[in-house]
Short mmCIF file of N, CA, C and O in Angstrom, two decimals:
data_model
loop_
_atom_site.label_atom_id
_atom_site.label_comp_id
_atom_site.label_asym_id
_atom_site.label_seq_id
_atom_site.Cartn_x
_atom_site.Cartn_y
_atom_site.Cartn_z
N MET A 1 0.86 -1.17 0.00
CA MET A 1 0.00 0.00 0.00
C MET A 1 0.90 1.24 0.00
O MET A 1 1.89 1.29 0.71
N THR A 2 0.55 2.21 -0.79
CA THR A 2 1.21 3.51 -0.80
C THR A 2 0.14 4.57 -0.64
O THR A 2 -0.92 4.49 -1.27
N ILE A 3 0.42 5.56 0.20
CA ILE A 3 -0.53 6.66 0.41
C ILE A 3 0.02 7.91 -0.27
O ILE A 3 1.16 8.31 -0.04
N HIS A 4 -0.81 8.52 -1.12
CA HIS A 4 -0.51 9.81 -1.72
C HIS A 4 -1.40 10.83 -1.00
O HIS A 4 -2.63 10.74 -1.07
N HIS A 5 -0.76 11.75 -0.32
CA HIS A 5 -1.44 12.80 0.46
C HIS A 5 -1.34 14.08 -0.37
O HIS A 5 -0.26 14.65 -0.52
N ILE A 6 -2.46 14.49 -0.95
CA ILE A 6 -2.49 15.61 -1.90
C ILE A 6 -3.10 16.82 -1.20
O ILE A 6 -4.19 16.74 -0.63
N VAL A 7 -2.38 17.93 -1.25
CA VAL A 7 -2.82 19.17 -0.61
C VAL A 7 -2.83 20.27 -1.67
O VAL A 7 -1.81 20.52 -2.31
N LEU A 8 -3.97 20.90 -1.85
CA LEU A 8 -4.11 22.05 -2.75
C LEU A 8 -4.54 23.24 -1.93
O LEU A 8 -5.37 23.11 -1.02
N PHE A 9 -3.99 24.41 -2.25
CA PHE A 9 -4.39 25.60 -1.48
C PHE A 9 -4.21 26.86 -2.31
O PHE A 9 -3.52 26.88 -3.33
N THR A 10 -4.84 27.91 -1.83
CA THR A 10 -4.77 29.23 -2.43
C THR A 10 -4.23 30.18 -1.38
O THR A 10 -4.64 30.13 -0.21
N PHE A 11 -3.30 31.03 -1.79
CA PHE A 11 -2.82 32.07 -0.89
C PHE A 11 -3.85 33.20 -0.81
O PHE A 11 -4.53 33.50 -1.80
N LYS A 12 -3.97 33.80 0.35
CA LYS A 12 -4.82 34.97 0.51
C LYS A 12 -4.26 36.09 -0.37
O LYS A 12 -3.04 36.16 -0.60
N PRO A 13 -5.12 36.98 -0.88
CA PRO A 13 -4.67 38.02 -1.82
C PRO A 13 -3.57 38.92 -1.27
O PRO A 13 -2.72 39.40 -2.03
N GLU A 14 -3.55 39.16 0.02
CA GLU A 14 -2.58 40.09 0.60
C GLU A 14 -1.20 39.47 0.87
O GLU A 14 -0.28 40.15 1.30
N VAL A 15 -1.04 38.19 0.61
CA VAL A 15 0.22 37.51 0.89
C VAL A 15 1.28 37.97 -0.11
O VAL A 15 1.05 38.00 -1.32
N THR A 16 2.44 38.33 0.41
CA THR A 16 3.53 38.86 -0.42
C THR A 16 4.28 37.72 -1.11
O THR A 16 4.23 36.56 -0.66
N PRO A 17 5.03 38.03 -2.17
CA PRO A 17 5.86 37.00 -2.81
C PRO A 17 6.86 36.38 -1.83
O PRO A 17 7.14 35.18 -1.91
N GLU A 18 7.39 37.16 -0.90
CA GLU A 18 8.33 36.63 0.09
C GLU A 18 7.66 35.64 1.02
O GLU A 18 8.24 34.60 1.36
N GLN A 19 6.43 35.94 1.44
CA GLN A 19 5.69 35.01 2.29
C GLN A 19 5.36 33.71 1.55
O GLN A 19 5.45 32.63 2.12
N ARG A 20 5.00 33.85 0.27
CA ARG A 20 4.73 32.65 -0.54
C ARG A 20 5.97 31.76 -0.59
O ARG A 20 5.89 30.55 -0.42
N GLN A 21 7.12 32.39 -0.84
CA GLN A 21 8.36 31.62 -0.95
C GLN A 21 8.71 30.97 0.39
O GLN A 21 9.21 29.84 0.42
N ASN A 22 8.44 31.65 1.48
CA ASN A 22 8.70 31.10 2.80
C ASN A 22 7.87 29.83 3.03
O ASN A 22 8.37 28.83 3.57
N VAL A 23 6.62 29.84 2.60
CA VAL A 23 5.76 28.65 2.72
C VAL A 23 6.32 27.53 1.85
O VAL A 23 6.43 26.38 2.30
N ARG A 24 6.71 27.85 0.61
CA ARG A 24 7.28 26.83 -0.28
C ARG A 24 8.55 26.22 0.32
O ARG A 24 8.74 25.00 0.26
N ASN A 25 9.41 27.07 0.87
CA ASN A 25 10.64 26.57 1.48
C ASN A 25 10.34 25.66 2.66
O ASN A 25 11.01 24.65 2.86
N SER A 26 9.33 26.03 3.44
CA SER A 26 8.94 25.22 4.59
C SER A 26 8.44 23.85 4.15
O SER A 26 8.78 22.83 4.75
N ILE A 27 7.65 23.81 3.08
CA ILE A 27 7.17 22.54 2.54
C ILE A 27 8.35 21.68 2.09
O ILE A 27 8.44 20.50 2.43
N SER A 28 9.24 22.28 1.33
CA SER A 28 10.38 21.53 0.78
C SER A 28 11.29 20.98 1.86
O SER A 28 11.98 19.97 1.63
N ALA A 29 11.31 21.61 3.02
CA ALA A 29 12.17 21.16 4.12
C ALA A 29 11.58 19.99 4.91
O ALA A 29 12.30 19.31 5.64
N LEU A 30 10.29 19.73 4.76
CA LEU A 30 9.64 18.71 5.58
C LEU A 30 10.26 17.31 5.47
O LEU A 30 10.42 16.64 6.50
N PRO A 31 10.63 16.83 4.29
CA PRO A 31 11.21 15.47 4.25
C PRO A 31 12.49 15.32 5.06
O PRO A 31 12.77 14.24 5.57
N SER A 32 13.27 16.39 5.19
CA SER A 32 14.50 16.30 5.99
C SER A 32 14.20 16.32 7.48
O SER A 32 15.06 15.97 8.29
N GLN A 33 12.99 16.71 7.85
CA GLN A 33 12.60 16.81 9.25
C GLN A 33 11.70 15.67 9.70
O GLN A 33 11.61 15.38 10.89
N ILE A 34 11.00 15.05 8.75
CA ILE A 34 10.02 14.02 9.07
C ILE A 34 10.36 12.75 8.29
O ILE A 34 10.05 12.65 7.09
N PRO A 35 10.98 11.78 8.93
CA PRO A 35 11.40 10.56 8.23
C PRO A 35 10.25 9.77 7.59
O PRO A 35 10.49 9.01 6.64
N ALA A 36 9.04 9.96 8.05
CA ALA A 36 7.90 9.20 7.50
C ALA A 36 7.59 9.58 6.05
O ALA A 36 6.97 8.80 5.33
N ILE A 37 8.02 10.75 5.60
CA ILE A 37 7.77 11.19 4.22
C ILE A 37 8.75 10.48 3.30
O ILE A 37 9.96 10.67 3.41
N GLN A 38 8.22 9.67 2.38
CA GLN A 38 9.09 9.00 1.40
C GLN A 38 9.56 9.98 0.35
O GLN A 38 10.72 9.95 -0.06
N SER A 39 8.66 10.82 -0.13
CA SER A 39 9.00 11.83 -1.13
C SER A 39 7.87 12.84 -1.20
O SER A 39 6.78 12.63 -0.65
N LEU A 40 8.16 13.95 -1.87
CA LEU A 40 7.12 14.92 -2.15
C LEU A 40 7.47 15.69 -3.40
O LEU A 40 8.63 15.80 -3.77
N VAL A 41 6.44 16.20 -4.05
CA VAL A 41 6.58 17.16 -5.14
C VAL A 41 5.68 18.33 -4.81
O VAL A 41 4.60 18.16 -4.23
N THR A 42 6.15 19.52 -5.15
CA THR A 42 5.37 20.72 -4.85
C THR A 42 5.59 21.74 -5.95
O THR A 42 6.63 21.73 -6.61
N GLY A 43 4.60 22.57 -6.16
CA GLY A 43 4.76 23.61 -7.17
C GLY A 43 3.51 24.42 -7.36
O GLY A 43 2.45 24.13 -6.79
N GLU A 44 3.69 25.46 -8.17
CA GLU A 44 2.57 26.33 -8.53
C GLU A 44 1.72 25.66 -9.60
O GLU A 44 2.20 24.82 -10.36
N THR A 45 0.48 26.08 -9.67
CA THR A 45 -0.43 25.52 -10.65
C THR A 45 -0.03 25.89 -12.07
O THR A 45 0.55 26.94 -12.30
N VAL A 46 -0.31 25.00 -12.98
CA VAL A 46 -0.28 25.28 -14.40
C VAL A 46 -1.75 25.43 -14.75
O VAL A 46 -2.55 24.55 -14.44
N PHE A 47 -2.12 26.52 -15.38
CA PHE A 47 -3.54 26.81 -15.58
C PHE A 47 -4.29 25.62 -16.17
O PHE A 47 -3.86 25.00 -17.13
N ASN A 48 -5.40 25.33 -15.54
CA ASN A 48 -6.33 24.32 -16.02
C ASN A 48 -7.72 24.85 -15.72
O ASN A 48 -8.01 25.23 -14.58
N PRO A 49 -8.61 24.89 -16.71
CA PRO A 49 -9.95 25.43 -16.45
C PRO A 49 -10.73 24.69 -15.37
O PRO A 49 -11.69 25.21 -14.82
N LEU A 50 -10.30 23.47 -15.04
CA LEU A 50 -10.97 22.70 -13.99
C LEU A 50 -10.20 22.75 -12.68
O LEU A 50 -10.48 21.99 -11.76
N GLY A 51 -9.22 23.65 -12.56
CA GLY A 51 -8.35 23.72 -11.39
C GLY A 51 -8.95 24.41 -10.18
O GLY A 51 -8.31 24.46 -9.13
N HIS A 52 -10.14 24.95 -10.28
CA HIS A 52 -10.85 25.57 -9.16
C HIS A 52 -10.07 26.70 -8.48
O HIS A 52 -10.31 27.01 -7.32
N GLY A 53 -9.10 27.29 -9.17
CA GLY A 53 -8.42 28.46 -8.65
C GLY A 53 -7.33 28.22 -7.63
O GLY A 53 -6.83 29.17 -7.03
N TYR A 54 -6.93 26.99 -7.41
CA TYR A 54 -5.85 26.73 -6.45
C TYR A 54 -4.53 27.27 -7.00
O TYR A 54 -4.25 27.18 -8.19
N ASP A 55 -3.71 27.84 -6.09
CA ASP A 55 -2.42 28.42 -6.46
C ASP A 55 -1.28 27.41 -6.43
O ASP A 55 -0.35 27.48 -7.24
N GLU A 56 -1.32 26.53 -5.45
CA GLU A 56 -0.19 25.64 -5.17
C GLU A 56 -0.70 24.23 -4.87
O GLU A 56 -1.84 24.05 -4.47
N GLY A 57 0.21 23.29 -5.04
CA GLY A 57 -0.13 21.92 -4.70
C GLY A 57 1.09 21.18 -4.18
O GLY A 57 2.23 21.52 -4.52
N VAL A 58 0.81 20.19 -3.34
CA VAL A 58 1.86 19.31 -2.80
C VAL A 58 1.32 17.89 -2.85
O VAL A 58 0.17 17.64 -2.51
N ILE A 59 2.18 16.97 -3.28
CA ILE A 59 1.84 15.55 -3.22
C ILE A 59 2.92 14.88 -2.37
O ILE A 59 4.09 14.86 -2.74
N PHE A 60 2.50 14.39 -1.22
CA PHE A 60 3.39 13.64 -0.32
C PHE A 60 3.18 12.16 -0.58
O PHE A 60 2.05 11.73 -0.86
N VAL A 61 4.23 11.36 -0.45
CA VAL A 61 4.11 9.91 -0.59
C VAL A 61 4.56 9.28 0.72
O VAL A 61 5.63 9.60 1.26
N PHE A 62 3.70 8.37 1.22
CA PHE A 62 3.96 7.64 2.47
C PHE A 62 3.86 6.15 2.19
O PHE A 62 3.04 5.72 1.39
N GLU A 63 4.64 5.38 2.90
CA GLU A 63 4.65 3.92 2.75
C GLU A 63 3.30 3.30 3.10
O GLU A 63 2.86 2.35 2.46
N ASN A 64 2.65 3.86 4.12
CA ASN A 64 1.38 3.29 4.57
C ASN A 64 0.64 4.32 5.43
O ASN A 64 1.15 5.41 5.67
N LEU A 65 -0.53 3.95 5.87
CA LEU A 65 -1.37 4.85 6.66
C LEU A 65 -0.71 5.20 7.99
O LEU A 65 -0.83 6.33 8.47
N ALA A 66 0.00 4.27 8.59
CA ALA A 66 0.68 4.54 9.86
C ALA A 66 1.71 5.66 9.69
O ALA A 66 1.84 6.53 10.55
N LYS A 67 2.42 5.66 8.55
CA LYS A 67 3.42 6.72 8.29
C LYS A 67 2.73 8.06 8.06
O LYS A 67 3.22 9.11 8.49
N LEU A 68 1.58 8.07 7.39
CA LEU A 68 0.81 9.30 7.21
C LEU A 68 0.39 9.84 8.58
O LEU A 68 0.52 11.04 8.85
N ASN A 69 -0.09 8.98 9.44
CA ASN A 69 -0.50 9.41 10.78
C ASN A 69 0.68 9.91 11.60
O ASN A 69 0.54 10.86 12.38
N GLU A 70 1.84 9.30 11.42
CA GLU A 70 3.06 9.77 12.09
C GLU A 70 3.38 11.20 11.64
O GLU A 70 3.72 12.06 12.45
N TYR A 71 3.27 11.45 10.34
CA TYR A 71 3.49 12.79 9.78
C TYR A 71 2.51 13.81 10.35
O TYR A 71 2.89 14.91 10.72
N ARG A 72 1.24 13.43 10.41
CA ARG A 72 0.20 14.36 10.85
C ARG A 72 0.46 14.92 12.24
O ARG A 72 0.14 16.08 12.51
N SER A 73 1.02 14.12 13.12
CA SER A 73 1.24 14.58 14.50
C SER A 73 2.66 15.06 14.76
O SER A 73 2.97 15.48 15.87
N HIS A 74 3.52 15.03 13.74
CA HIS A 74 4.92 15.43 13.91
C HIS A 74 5.02 16.94 14.16
O HIS A 74 4.32 17.74 13.55
N THR A 75 5.92 17.33 15.04
CA THR A 75 6.10 18.74 15.40
C THR A 75 6.42 19.60 14.18
O THR A 75 5.90 20.71 14.07
N ALA A 76 7.24 19.10 13.26
CA ALA A 76 7.59 19.89 12.07
C ALA A 76 6.36 20.16 11.20
O ALA A 76 6.22 21.24 10.63
N HIS A 77 5.45 19.18 11.11
CA HIS A 77 4.21 19.39 10.36
C HIS A 77 3.33 20.42 11.06
O HIS A 77 2.76 21.30 10.42
N LEU A 78 3.22 20.31 12.36
CA LEU A 78 2.40 21.27 13.11
C LEU A 78 2.99 22.68 13.01
O LEU A 78 2.24 23.66 12.87
N ASP A 79 4.31 22.79 13.03
CA ASP A 79 4.96 24.09 12.86
C ASP A 79 4.68 24.66 11.46
O ASP A 79 4.41 25.85 11.30
N TYR A 80 4.76 23.80 10.44
CA TYR A 80 4.45 24.23 9.08
C TYR A 80 3.00 24.73 8.99
O TYR A 80 2.74 25.78 8.41
N GLN A 81 2.08 24.00 9.58
CA GLN A 81 0.68 24.43 9.57
C GLN A 81 0.52 25.79 10.24
O GLN A 81 -0.24 26.63 9.76
N GLY A 82 1.24 26.01 11.33
CA GLY A 82 1.18 27.29 12.02
C GLY A 82 1.67 28.44 11.16
O GLY A 82 1.15 29.55 11.24
N LEU A 83 2.66 28.17 10.33
CA LEU A 83 3.18 29.18 9.40
C LEU A 83 2.21 29.41 8.24
O LEU A 83 1.90 30.56 7.89
N ALA A 84 1.74 28.34 7.63
CA ALA A 84 0.96 28.43 6.40
C ALA A 84 -0.51 28.80 6.60
O ALA A 84 -1.08 29.52 5.79
N ARG A 85 -1.11 28.30 7.65
CA ARG A 85 -2.55 28.47 7.82
C ARG A 85 -3.02 29.93 7.76
O ARG A 85 -4.01 30.23 7.09
N PRO A 86 -2.33 30.88 8.41
CA PRO A 86 -2.81 32.27 8.34
C PRO A 86 -2.65 32.91 6.95
O PRO A 86 -3.24 33.95 6.69
N LEU A 87 -1.86 32.29 6.08
CA LEU A 87 -1.57 32.87 4.77
C LEU A 87 -2.38 32.23 3.65
O LEU A 87 -2.34 32.70 2.51
N THR A 88 -3.12 31.16 3.96
CA THR A 88 -3.81 30.40 2.92
C THR A 88 -5.30 30.32 3.18
O THR A 88 -5.78 30.60 4.28
N GLU A 89 -6.00 29.93 2.13
CA GLU A 89 -7.45 29.72 2.20
C GLU A 89 -7.81 28.69 1.14
O GLU A 89 -7.00 28.35 0.30
N GLY A 90 -9.00 28.21 1.21
CA GLY A 90 -9.46 27.27 0.20
C GLY A 90 -8.62 26.01 0.12
O GLY A 90 -8.27 25.57 -0.97
N ILE A 91 -8.32 25.43 1.25
CA ILE A 91 -7.47 24.25 1.28
C ILE A 91 -8.28 22.98 0.98
O ILE A 91 -9.38 22.79 1.50
N LEU A 92 -7.72 22.12 0.13
CA LEU A 92 -8.31 20.83 -0.18
C LEU A 92 -7.26 19.76 0.10
O LEU A 92 -6.12 19.86 -0.36
N ILE A 93 -7.63 18.76 0.87
CA ILE A 93 -6.74 17.63 1.17
C ILE A 93 -7.44 16.36 0.72
O ILE A 93 -8.61 16.14 1.04
N PHE A 94 -6.70 15.54 -0.01
CA PHE A 94 -7.26 14.32 -0.58
C PHE A 94 -6.21 13.23 -0.47
O PHE A 94 -5.08 13.39 -0.94
N ASP A 95 -6.54 12.13 0.17
CA ASP A 95 -5.61 11.03 0.37
C ASP A 95 -6.04 9.83 -0.48
O ASP A 95 -7.21 9.47 -0.50
N ILE A 96 -5.05 9.24 -1.16
CA ILE A 96 -5.30 8.08 -2.01
C ILE A 96 -4.49 6.90 -1.50
O ILE A 96 -3.29 7.02 -1.27
N ASP A 97 -5.14 5.78 -1.33
CA ASP A 97 -4.48 4.51 -0.98
C ASP A 97 -4.31 3.77 -2.29
O ASP A 97 -5.27 3.36 -2.91
N SER A 98 -3.06 3.62 -2.71
CA SER A 98 -2.83 2.99 -4.01
C SER A 98 -1.89 1.80 -3.88
O SER A 98 -1.05 1.74 -3.00
N GLU A 99 -2.06 0.88 -4.78
CA GLU A 99 -1.17 -0.27 -4.89
C GLU A 99 -0.22 0.00 -6.05
O GLU A 99 -0.64 0.50 -7.09
N THR A 100 1.03 -0.32 -5.87
CA THR A 100 2.01 -0.16 -6.94
C THR A 100 1.92 -1.34 -7.88
O THR A 100 1.90 -2.49 -7.45
N THR A 101 1.82 -1.06 -9.18
CA THR A 101 1.78 -2.12 -10.17
C THR A 101 2.94 -1.94 -11.14
O THR A 101 3.39 -0.84 -11.39
N ALA A 102 3.39 -3.03 -11.67
CA ALA A 102 4.52 -2.99 -12.62
C ALA A 102 4.03 -2.87 -14.03
O ALA A 102 2.96 -3.18 -14.38
#
């Protein structure tokens, strides 16, 4: 089993480019702080008419549900949430339990 933890969000209009970059840097640092994260990809949206206006997205990969739960309660994740939450709105989180096939 592999868990893909997908997070989409929009920055509030008043958020500065520096604040946006600070959030991105914080996301990118999480794998070095939280061993449960196998990998992640993050970036700005590429326009899609069905994208619902989200600015940024992150896809985390975890070995299993236990590792996802370990991440959720980790201090580094809670610190990241404390930084990002006041700067973002319209957050969507979607978790997929997938099997790897060859």
